[in-house]
């Protein structure tokens, strides 16, 4: 049992805000961030959940979080920056705007947790300068948790983070031709 921490490992009730990264090519990154949002909501902690890439499905979480509107603000940003785009420059500008918005949210003092969902792609596609991002993370409010999701997190972000989990694909139903299911994929 020695690996299971007691509920108070700090000896203090003061919150130490963490930088948390869910990365990797397996499924579960956004789901994990949503799970954490729910867990925080249970403590009355307020989360701002920002989705940087707009998917084409009608995601269940969009309606689910409306029931937690006292604890969760949910934003789907940008034009849905993807490789299918017909105007990548406009998408990049929208994604950049979304990052500017996220920086304001991080420094607003309004939230206990901020989720930057699919944010890793903004660094990968050089929409946001990694140095600028690290600067924001280093100088974030001390008690704020910031959760970043997306594949291929940059090594410098992994270094800076307090908690990093890599989702590794072992099996995925889509690979066997099983189509996306409500409540599982969207
Ligand atoms: P989820 O939103 O289900 O937690 P995720 O955030 O880890 O997944 P993303 O990389 O954001 O995954 O991909 C979004 C979609 O792609 C999800 O519907 C997910 O099921 C699907 N997906 C994720 N990993 C794989 C994979 N290895 N093979 C096929 N599809 C995948
Ligand atoms: Mg995701």
PDB file of C-alpha atoms and ligand atoms in Angstrom:
ATOM      1  CA  UNK A   1       0.000   0.000   0.000  1.00  0.00           C
ATOM      2  CA  UNK A   2       3.028   2.288   0.252  1.00  0.00           C
ATOM      3  CA  UNK A   3       2.477   3.735  -3.238  1.00  0.00           C
ATOM      4  CA  UNK A   4      -0.951   5.070  -2.390  1.00  0.00           C
ATOM      5  CA  UNK A   5      -0.620   8.611  -1.067  1.00  0.00           C
ATOM      6  CA  UNK A   6      -2.736   9.771   1.835  1.00  0.00           C
ATOM      7  CA  UNK A   7      -5.272  12.449   1.029  1.00  0.00           C
ATOM      8  CA  UNK A   8      -3.029  15.135   2.504  1.00  0.00           C
ATOM      9  CA  UNK A   9       0.527  14.669   1.271  1.00  0.00           C
ATOM     10  CA  UNK A  10       1.409  18.354   1.517  1.00  0.00           C
ATOM     11  CA  UNK A  11       0.632  18.940   5.172  1.00  0.00           C
ATOM     12  CA  UNK A  12      -1.096  22.106   4.042  1.00  0.00           C
ATOM     13  CA  UNK A  13      -4.455  22.947   2.595  1.00  0.00           C
ATOM     14  CA  UNK A  14      -2.999  25.535   0.202  1.00  0.00           C
ATOM     15  CA  UNK A  15      -3.444  24.515  -3.415  1.00  0.00           C
ATOM     16  CA  UNK A  16      -0.301  23.944  -5.454  1.00  0.00           C
ATOM     17  CA  UNK A  17      -1.375  24.430  -9.041  1.00  0.00           C
ATOM     18  CA  UNK A  18      -0.038  21.744 -11.379  1.00  0.00           C
ATOM     19  CA  UNK A  19       0.796  21.674 -15.062  1.00  0.00           C
ATOM     20  CA  UNK A  20      -0.677  18.423 -16.368  1.00  0.00           C
ATOM     21  CA  UNK A  21      -0.136  16.937 -19.825  1.00  0.00           C
ATOM     22  CA  UNK A  22      -2.126  14.120 -21.448  1.00  0.00           C
ATOM     23  CA  UNK A  23      -0.367  13.145 -24.643  1.00  0.00           C
ATOM     24  CA  UNK A  24       0.309  10.114 -26.853  1.00  0.00           C
ATOM     25  CA  UNK A  25      -1.433   8.462 -29.787  1.00  0.00           C
ATOM     26  CA  UNK A  26      -3.897   6.363 -27.793  1.00  0.00           C
ATOM     27  CA  UNK A  27      -7.441   7.367 -26.953  1.00  0.00           C
ATOM     28  CA  UNK A  28      -8.338   9.025 -23.667  1.00  0.00           C
ATOM     29  CA  UNK A  29      -6.604  12.406 -23.505  1.00  0.00           C
ATOM     30  CA  UNK A  30      -9.642  14.651 -23.814  1.00  0.00           C
ATOM     31  CA  UNK A  31     -11.682  12.171 -21.795  1.00  0.00           C
ATOM     32  CA  UNK A  32      -9.133  12.346 -18.963  1.00  0.00           C
ATOM     33  CA  UNK A  33      -9.278  16.136 -18.985  1.00  0.00           C
ATOM     34  CA  UNK A  34     -13.089  15.998 -18.862  1.00  0.00           C
ATOM     35  CA  UNK A  35     -12.874  13.535 -15.968  1.00  0.00           C
ATOM     36  CA  UNK A  36     -10.646  15.930 -14.065  1.00  0.00           C
ATOM     37  CA  UNK A  37     -13.077  18.761 -14.800  1.00  0.00           C
ATOM     38  CA  UNK A  38     -15.874  16.680 -13.245  1.00  0.00           C
ATOM     39  CA  UNK A  39     -13.726  15.786 -10.267  1.00  0.00           C
ATOM     40  CA  UNK A  40     -12.912  19.447  -9.685  1.00  0.00           C
ATOM     41  CA  UNK A  41     -16.598  20.387 -10.080  1.00  0.00           C
ATOM     42  CA  UNK A  42     -17.371  18.010  -7.226  1.00  0.00           C
ATOM     43  CA  UNK A  43     -15.322  20.293  -4.997  1.00  0.00           C
ATOM     44  CA  UNK A  44     -17.034  23.394  -6.367  1.00  0.00           C
ATOM     45  CA  UNK A  45     -13.838  24.272  -8.239  1.00  0.00           C
ATOM     46  CA  UNK A  46     -14.398  26.262 -11.382  1.00  0.00           C
ATOM     47  CA  UNK A  47     -12.868  25.055 -14.666  1.00  0.00           C
ATOM     48  CA  UNK A  48     -12.486  26.805 -17.990  1.00  0.00           C
ATOM     49  CA  UNK A  49     -12.320  24.148 -20.710  1.00  0.00           C
ATOM     50  CA  UNK A  50     -11.008  25.495 -24.030  1.00  0.00           C
ATOM     51  CA  UNK A  51     -11.104  23.272 -27.106  1.00  0.00           C
ATOM     52  CA  UNK A  52      -8.646  24.516 -29.698  1.00  0.00           C
ATOM     53  CA  UNK A  53      -9.719  22.200 -32.467  1.00  0.00           C
ATOM     54  CA  UNK A  54     -13.334  21.942 -33.400  1.00  0.00           C
ATOM     55  CA  UNK A  55     -14.290  18.390 -34.318  1.00  0.00           C
ATOM     56  CA  UNK A  56     -17.069  17.627 -36.767  1.00  0.00           C
ATOM     57  CA  UNK A  57     -19.093  15.451 -34.388  1.00  0.00           C
ATOM     58  CA  UNK A  58     -21.700  16.630 -31.930  1.00  0.00           C
ATOM     59  CA  UNK A  59     -19.704  15.860 -28.818  1.00  0.00           C
ATOM     60  CA  UNK A  60     -21.708  14.722 -25.780  1.00  0.00           C
ATOM     61  CA  UNK A  61     -19.599  16.836 -23.452  1.00  0.00           C
ATOM     62  CA  UNK A  62     -20.897  20.062 -25.027  1.00  0.00           C
ATOM     63  CA  UNK A  63     -24.368  19.372 -23.655  1.00  0.00           C
ATOM     64  CA  UNK A  64     -23.227  17.542 -20.523  1.00  0.00           C
ATOM     65  CA  UNK A  65     -21.233  20.473 -19.177  1.00  0.00           C
ATOM     66  CA  UNK A  66     -24.258  22.760 -19.555  1.00  0.00           C
ATOM     67  CA  UNK A  67     -25.601  20.941 -16.503  1.00  0.00           C
ATOM     68  CA  UNK A  68     -22.523  22.072 -14.590  1.00  0.00           C
ATOM     69  CA  UNK A  69     -22.626  25.652 -15.798  1.00  0.00           C
ATOM     70  CA  UNK A  70     -21.936  26.976 -12.297  1.00  0.00           C
ATOM     71  CA  UNK A  71     -18.564  25.157 -12.328  1.00  0.00           C
ATOM     72  CA  UNK A  72     -17.581  24.792 -15.991  1.00  0.00           C
ATOM     73  CA  UNK A  73     -17.169  27.346 -18.757  1.00  0.00           C
ATOM     74  CA  UNK A  74     -16.688  25.581 -22.085  1.00  0.00           C
ATOM     75  CA  UNK A  75     -15.325  27.256 -25.210  1.00  0.00           C
ATOM     76  CA  UNK A  76     -14.888  25.744 -28.646  1.00  0.00           C
ATOM     77  CA  UNK A  77     -12.474  28.069 -30.365  1.00  0.00           C
ATOM     78  CA  UNK A  78     -11.280  28.882 -33.811  1.00  0.00           C
ATOM     79  CA  UNK A  79     -12.376  27.573 -37.160  1.00  0.00           C
ATOM     80  CA  UNK A  80     -11.416  24.008 -36.450  1.00  0.00           C
ATOM     81  CA  UNK A  81      -7.808  24.042 -37.650  1.00  0.00           C
ATOM     82  CA  UNK A  82      -7.341  20.741 -39.500  1.00  0.00           C
ATOM     83  CA  UNK A  83      -5.610  19.341 -42.517  1.00  0.00           C
ATOM     84  CA  UNK A  84      -8.979  19.297 -44.289  1.00  0.00           C
ATOM     85  CA  UNK A  85      -9.128  23.089 -44.203  1.00  0.00           C
ATOM     86  CA  UNK A  86      -9.598  25.188 -47.293  1.00  0.00           C
ATOM     87  CA  UNK A  87      -7.907  28.237 -45.742  1.00  0.00           C
ATOM     88  CA  UNK A  88      -5.116  27.205 -43.409  1.00  0.00           C
ATOM     89  CA  UNK A  89      -3.931  30.782 -42.832  1.00  0.00           C
ATOM     90  CA  UNK A  90      -7.340  31.839 -41.529  1.00  0.00           C
ATOM     91  CA  UNK A  91      -7.388  28.766 -39.294  1.00  0.00           C
ATOM     92  CA  UNK A  92      -3.987  29.610 -37.902  1.00  0.00           C
ATOM     93  CA  UNK A  93      -5.061  33.189 -37.171  1.00  0.00           C
ATOM     94  CA  UNK A  94      -8.160  31.889 -35.362  1.00  0.00           C
ATOM     95  CA  UNK A  95      -6.044  29.447 -33.364  1.00  0.00           C
ATOM     96  CA  UNK A  96      -3.673  32.255 -32.423  1.00  0.00           C
ATOM     97  CA  UNK A  97      -6.667  34.331 -31.244  1.00  0.00           C
ATOM     98  CA  UNK A  98      -7.784  31.351 -29.191  1.00  0.00           C
ATOM     99  CA  UNK A  99      -4.365  31.211 -27.504  1.00  0.00           C
ATOM    100  CA  UNK A 100      -4.546  34.946 -26.713  1.00  0.00           C
ATOM    101  CA  UNK A 101      -7.921  34.275 -25.127  1.00  0.00           C
ATOM    102  CA  UNK A 102      -6.502  31.325 -23.158  1.00  0.00           C
ATOM    103  CA  UNK A 103      -3.691  33.491 -21.757  1.00  0.00           C
ATOM    104  CA  UNK A 104      -6.279  35.968 -20.469  1.00  0.00           C
ATOM    105  CA  UNK A 105      -8.289  33.129 -18.932  1.00  0.00           C
ATOM    106  CA  UNK A 106      -5.176  31.678 -17.253  1.00  0.00           C
ATOM    107  CA  UNK A 107      -4.320  35.013 -15.679  1.00  0.00           C
ATOM    108  CA  UNK A 108      -7.902  35.998 -14.866  1.00  0.00           C
ATOM    109  CA  UNK A 109      -7.912  34.518 -11.368  1.00  0.00           C
ATOM    110  CA  UNK A 110     -11.455  33.299 -12.064  1.00  0.00           C
ATOM    111  CA  UNK A 111     -10.675  29.595 -12.321  1.00  0.00           C
ATOM    112  CA  UNK A 112      -9.177  26.773 -10.295  1.00  0.00           C
ATOM    113  CA  UNK A 113      -8.446  24.782 -13.471  1.00  0.00           C
ATOM    114  CA  UNK A 114      -7.920  25.660 -17.123  1.00  0.00           C
ATOM    115  CA  UNK A 115      -7.956  22.919 -19.776  1.00  0.00           C
ATOM    116  CA  UNK A 116      -6.218  23.587 -23.103  1.00  0.00           C
ATOM    117  CA  UNK A 117      -7.658  20.717 -25.125  1.00  0.00           C
ATOM    118  CA  UNK A 118      -5.734  19.768 -28.315  1.00  0.00           C
ATOM    119  CA  UNK A 119      -3.298  22.579 -27.578  1.00  0.00           C
ATOM    120  CA  UNK A 120      -0.158  20.590 -28.476  1.00  0.00           C
ATOM    121  CA  UNK A 121      -0.941  21.091 -32.180  1.00  0.00           C
ATOM    122  CA  UNK A 122      -0.590  24.867 -31.876  1.00  0.00           C
ATOM    123  CA  UNK A 123       2.997  24.334 -30.774  1.00  0.00           C
ATOM    124  CA  UNK A 124       3.656  21.617 -33.368  1.00  0.00           C
ATOM    125  CA  UNK A 125       2.406  23.820 -36.207  1.00  0.00           C
ATOM    126  CA  UNK A 126       4.316  26.828 -34.853  1.00  0.00           C
ATOM    127  CA  UNK A 127       1.191  28.896 -34.300  1.00  0.00           C
ATOM    128  CA  UNK A 128       2.329  29.561 -30.745  1.00  0.00           C
ATOM    129  CA  UNK A 129       5.990  29.971 -29.870  1.00  0.00           C
ATOM    130  CA  UNK A 130       6.981  27.318 -27.283  1.00  0.00           C
ATOM    131  CA  UNK A 131       9.014  29.900 -25.338  1.00  0.00           C
ATOM    132  CA  UNK A 132       5.969  32.137 -25.053  1.00  0.00           C
ATOM    133  CA  UNK A 133       3.857  29.206 -23.895  1.00  0.00           C
ATOM    134  CA  UNK A 134       6.436  28.175 -21.285  1.00  0.00           C
ATOM    135  CA  UNK A 135       6.583  31.755 -20.053  1.00  0.00           C
ATOM    136  CA  UNK A 136       2.812  31.783 -19.534  1.00  0.00           C
ATOM    137  CA  UNK A 137       2.926  28.415 -17.735  1.00  0.00           C
ATOM    138  CA  UNK A 138       5.832  29.453 -15.498  1.00  0.00           C
ATOM    139  CA  UNK A 139       4.102  32.687 -14.519  1.00  0.00           C
ATOM    140  CA  UNK A 140       0.582  31.322 -14.153  1.00  0.00           C
ATOM    141  CA  UNK A 141      -1.270  31.928 -10.868  1.00  0.00           C
ATOM    142  CA  UNK A 142       0.342  29.661  -8.251  1.00  0.00           C
ATOM    143  CA  UNK A 143      -2.847  27.835  -7.297  1.00  0.00           C
ATOM    144  CA  UNK A 144      -4.127  27.286 -10.859  1.00  0.00           C
ATOM    145  CA  UNK A 145      -4.082  23.808 -12.436  1.00  0.00           C
ATOM    146  CA  UNK A 146      -3.453  23.877 -16.192  1.00  0.00           C
ATOM    147  CA  UNK A 147      -4.227  20.738 -18.200  1.00  0.00           C
ATOM    148  CA  UNK A 148      -2.891  20.370 -21.759  1.00  0.00           C
ATOM    149  CA  UNK A 149      -3.981  17.610 -24.121  1.00  0.00           C
ATOM    150  CA  UNK A 150      -2.947  16.495 -27.594  1.00  0.00           C
ATOM    151  CA  UNK A 151      -0.559  14.174 -29.365  1.00  0.00           C
ATOM    152  CA  UNK A 152       3.197  14.738 -29.523  1.00  0.00           C
ATOM    153  CA  UNK A 153       3.692  17.147 -26.629  1.00  0.00           C
ATOM    154  CA  UNK A 154       6.997  18.987 -27.058  1.00  0.00           C
ATOM    155  CA  UNK A 155       9.824  17.748 -24.807  1.00  0.00           C
ATOM    156  CA  UNK A 156      10.231  21.186 -23.210  1.00  0.00           C
ATOM    157  CA  UNK A 157       6.560  21.206 -22.161  1.00  0.00           C
ATOM    158  CA  UNK A 158       6.940  17.671 -20.806  1.00  0.00           C
ATOM    159  CA  UNK A 159       9.984  18.864 -18.837  1.00  0.00           C
ATOM    160  CA  UNK A 160       8.136  21.802 -17.376  1.00  0.00           C
ATOM    161  CA  UNK A 161       5.000  19.827 -16.433  1.00  0.00           C
ATOM    162  CA  UNK A 162       4.392  18.261 -13.011  1.00  0.00           C
ATOM    163  CA  UNK A 163       2.284  15.368 -14.291  1.00  0.00           C
ATOM    164  CA  UNK A 164       2.569  13.777 -17.727  1.00  0.00           C
ATOM    165  CA  UNK A 165       0.678  10.721 -18.917  1.00  0.00           C
ATOM    166  CA  UNK A 166       1.161   9.199 -22.336  1.00  0.00           C
ATOM    167  CA  UNK A 167      -1.840   7.346 -23.736  1.00  0.00           C
ATOM    168  CA  UNK A 168      -0.514   4.464 -25.810  1.00  0.00           C
ATOM    169  CA  UNK A 169      -2.684   2.805 -28.435  1.00  0.00           C
ATOM    170  CA  UNK A 170      -2.914  -0.936 -27.910  1.00  0.00           C
ATOM    171  CA  UNK A 171      -6.240  -1.484 -29.668  1.00  0.00           C
ATOM    172  CA  UNK A 172      -8.812   0.852 -31.178  1.00  0.00           C
ATOM    173  CA  UNK A 173     -12.195  -0.296 -32.540  1.00  0.00           C
ATOM    174  CA  UNK A 174     -11.918   1.970 -35.595  1.00  0.00           C
ATOM    175  CA  UNK A 175      -8.971  -0.144 -36.724  1.00  0.00           C
ATOM    176  CA  UNK A 176     -11.380  -3.108 -36.889  1.00  0.00           C
ATOM    177  CA  UNK A 177     -13.959  -1.146 -38.825  1.00  0.00           C
ATOM    178  CA  UNK A 178     -16.191  -0.588 -35.797  1.00  0.00           C
ATOM    179  CA  UNK A 179     -17.646   2.853 -36.168  1.00  0.00           C
ATOM    180  CA  UNK A 180     -17.590   5.596 -33.546  1.00  0.00           C
ATOM    181  CA  UNK A 181     -20.064   5.084 -30.701  1.00  0.00           C
ATOM    182  CA  UNK A 182     -22.089   7.651 -28.733  1.00  0.00           C
ATOM    183  CA  UNK A 183     -20.647   8.196 -25.286  1.00  0.00           C
ATOM    184  CA  UNK A 184     -17.333   6.613 -26.278  1.00  0.00           C
ATOM    185  CA  UNK A 185     -15.943   8.696 -29.122  1.00  0.00           C
ATOM    186  CA  UNK A 186     -18.317  11.648 -29.085  1.00  0.00           C
TER     187      UNK A 186
HETATM  188  P1  LIG B   1     -10.914  11.118 -26.539  1.00  0.00           P
HETATM  189  O1  LIG B   1     -11.520  12.442 -26.976  1.00  0.00           O
HETATM  190  O2  LIG B   1     -11.800   9.990 -26.918  1.00  0.00           O
HETATM  191  O3  LIG B   1     -10.464  11.122 -25.111  1.00  0.00           O
HETATM  192  P2  LIG B   1      -8.240  11.650 -27.429  1.00  0.00           P
HETATM  193  O4  LIG B   1      -8.459  13.040 -26.958  1.00  0.00           O
HETATM  194  O5  LIG B   1      -7.199  10.855 -26.727  1.00  0.00           O
HETATM  195  O6  LIG B   1      -9.608  10.875 -27.419  1.00  0.00           O
HETATM  196  P3  LIG B   1      -7.585  12.630 -30.039  1.00  0.00           P
HETATM  197  O7  LIG B   1      -6.183  12.465 -30.498  1.00  0.00           O
HETATM  198  O8  LIG B   1      -8.034  13.987 -29.595  1.00  0.00           O
HETATM  199  O9  LIG B   1      -7.888  11.543 -28.939  1.00  0.00           O
HETATM  200  O10 LIG B   1      -8.512  12.066 -31.178  1.00  0.00           O
HETATM  201  C1  LIG B   1      -9.877  12.307 -31.246  1.00  0.00           C
HETATM  202  C2  LIG B   1     -10.631  11.136 -31.787  1.00  0.00           C
HETATM  203  O11 LIG B   1      -9.795  10.192 -32.445  1.00  0.00           O
HETATM  204  C3  LIG B   1     -11.346  10.342 -30.700  1.00  0.00           C
HETATM  205  O12 LIG B   1     -12.638  10.090 -31.167  1.00  0.00           O
HETATM  206  C4  LIG B   1     -10.584   9.083 -30.556  1.00  0.00           C
HETATM  207  O13 LIG B   1     -11.365   7.955 -30.229  1.00  0.00           O
HETATM  208  C5  LIG B   1      -9.971   8.897 -31.903  1.00  0.00           C
HETATM  209  N1  LIG B   1      -8.689   8.230 -31.697  1.00  0.00           N
HETATM  210  C6  LIG B   1      -7.820   8.465 -30.709  1.00  0.00           C
HETATM  211  N2  LIG B   1      -6.775   7.631 -30.778  1.00  0.00           N
HETATM  212  C7  LIG B   1      -6.992   6.855 -31.865  1.00  0.00           C
HETATM  213  C8  LIG B   1      -6.282   5.792 -32.482  1.00  0.00           C
HETATM  214  N3  LIG B   1      -5.113   5.382 -31.990  1.00  0.00           N
HETATM  215  N4  LIG B   1      -6.803   5.221 -33.587  1.00  0.00           N
HETATM  216  C9  LIG B   1      -7.983   5.645 -34.084  1.00  0.00           C
HETATM  217  N5  LIG B   1      -8.697   6.648 -33.539  1.00  0.00           N
HETATM  218  C10 LIG B   1      -8.233   7.238 -32.452  1.00  0.00           C
HETATM  219 MG1  LIG B   2      -8.554  14.869 -27.770  1.00  0.00          MG
END
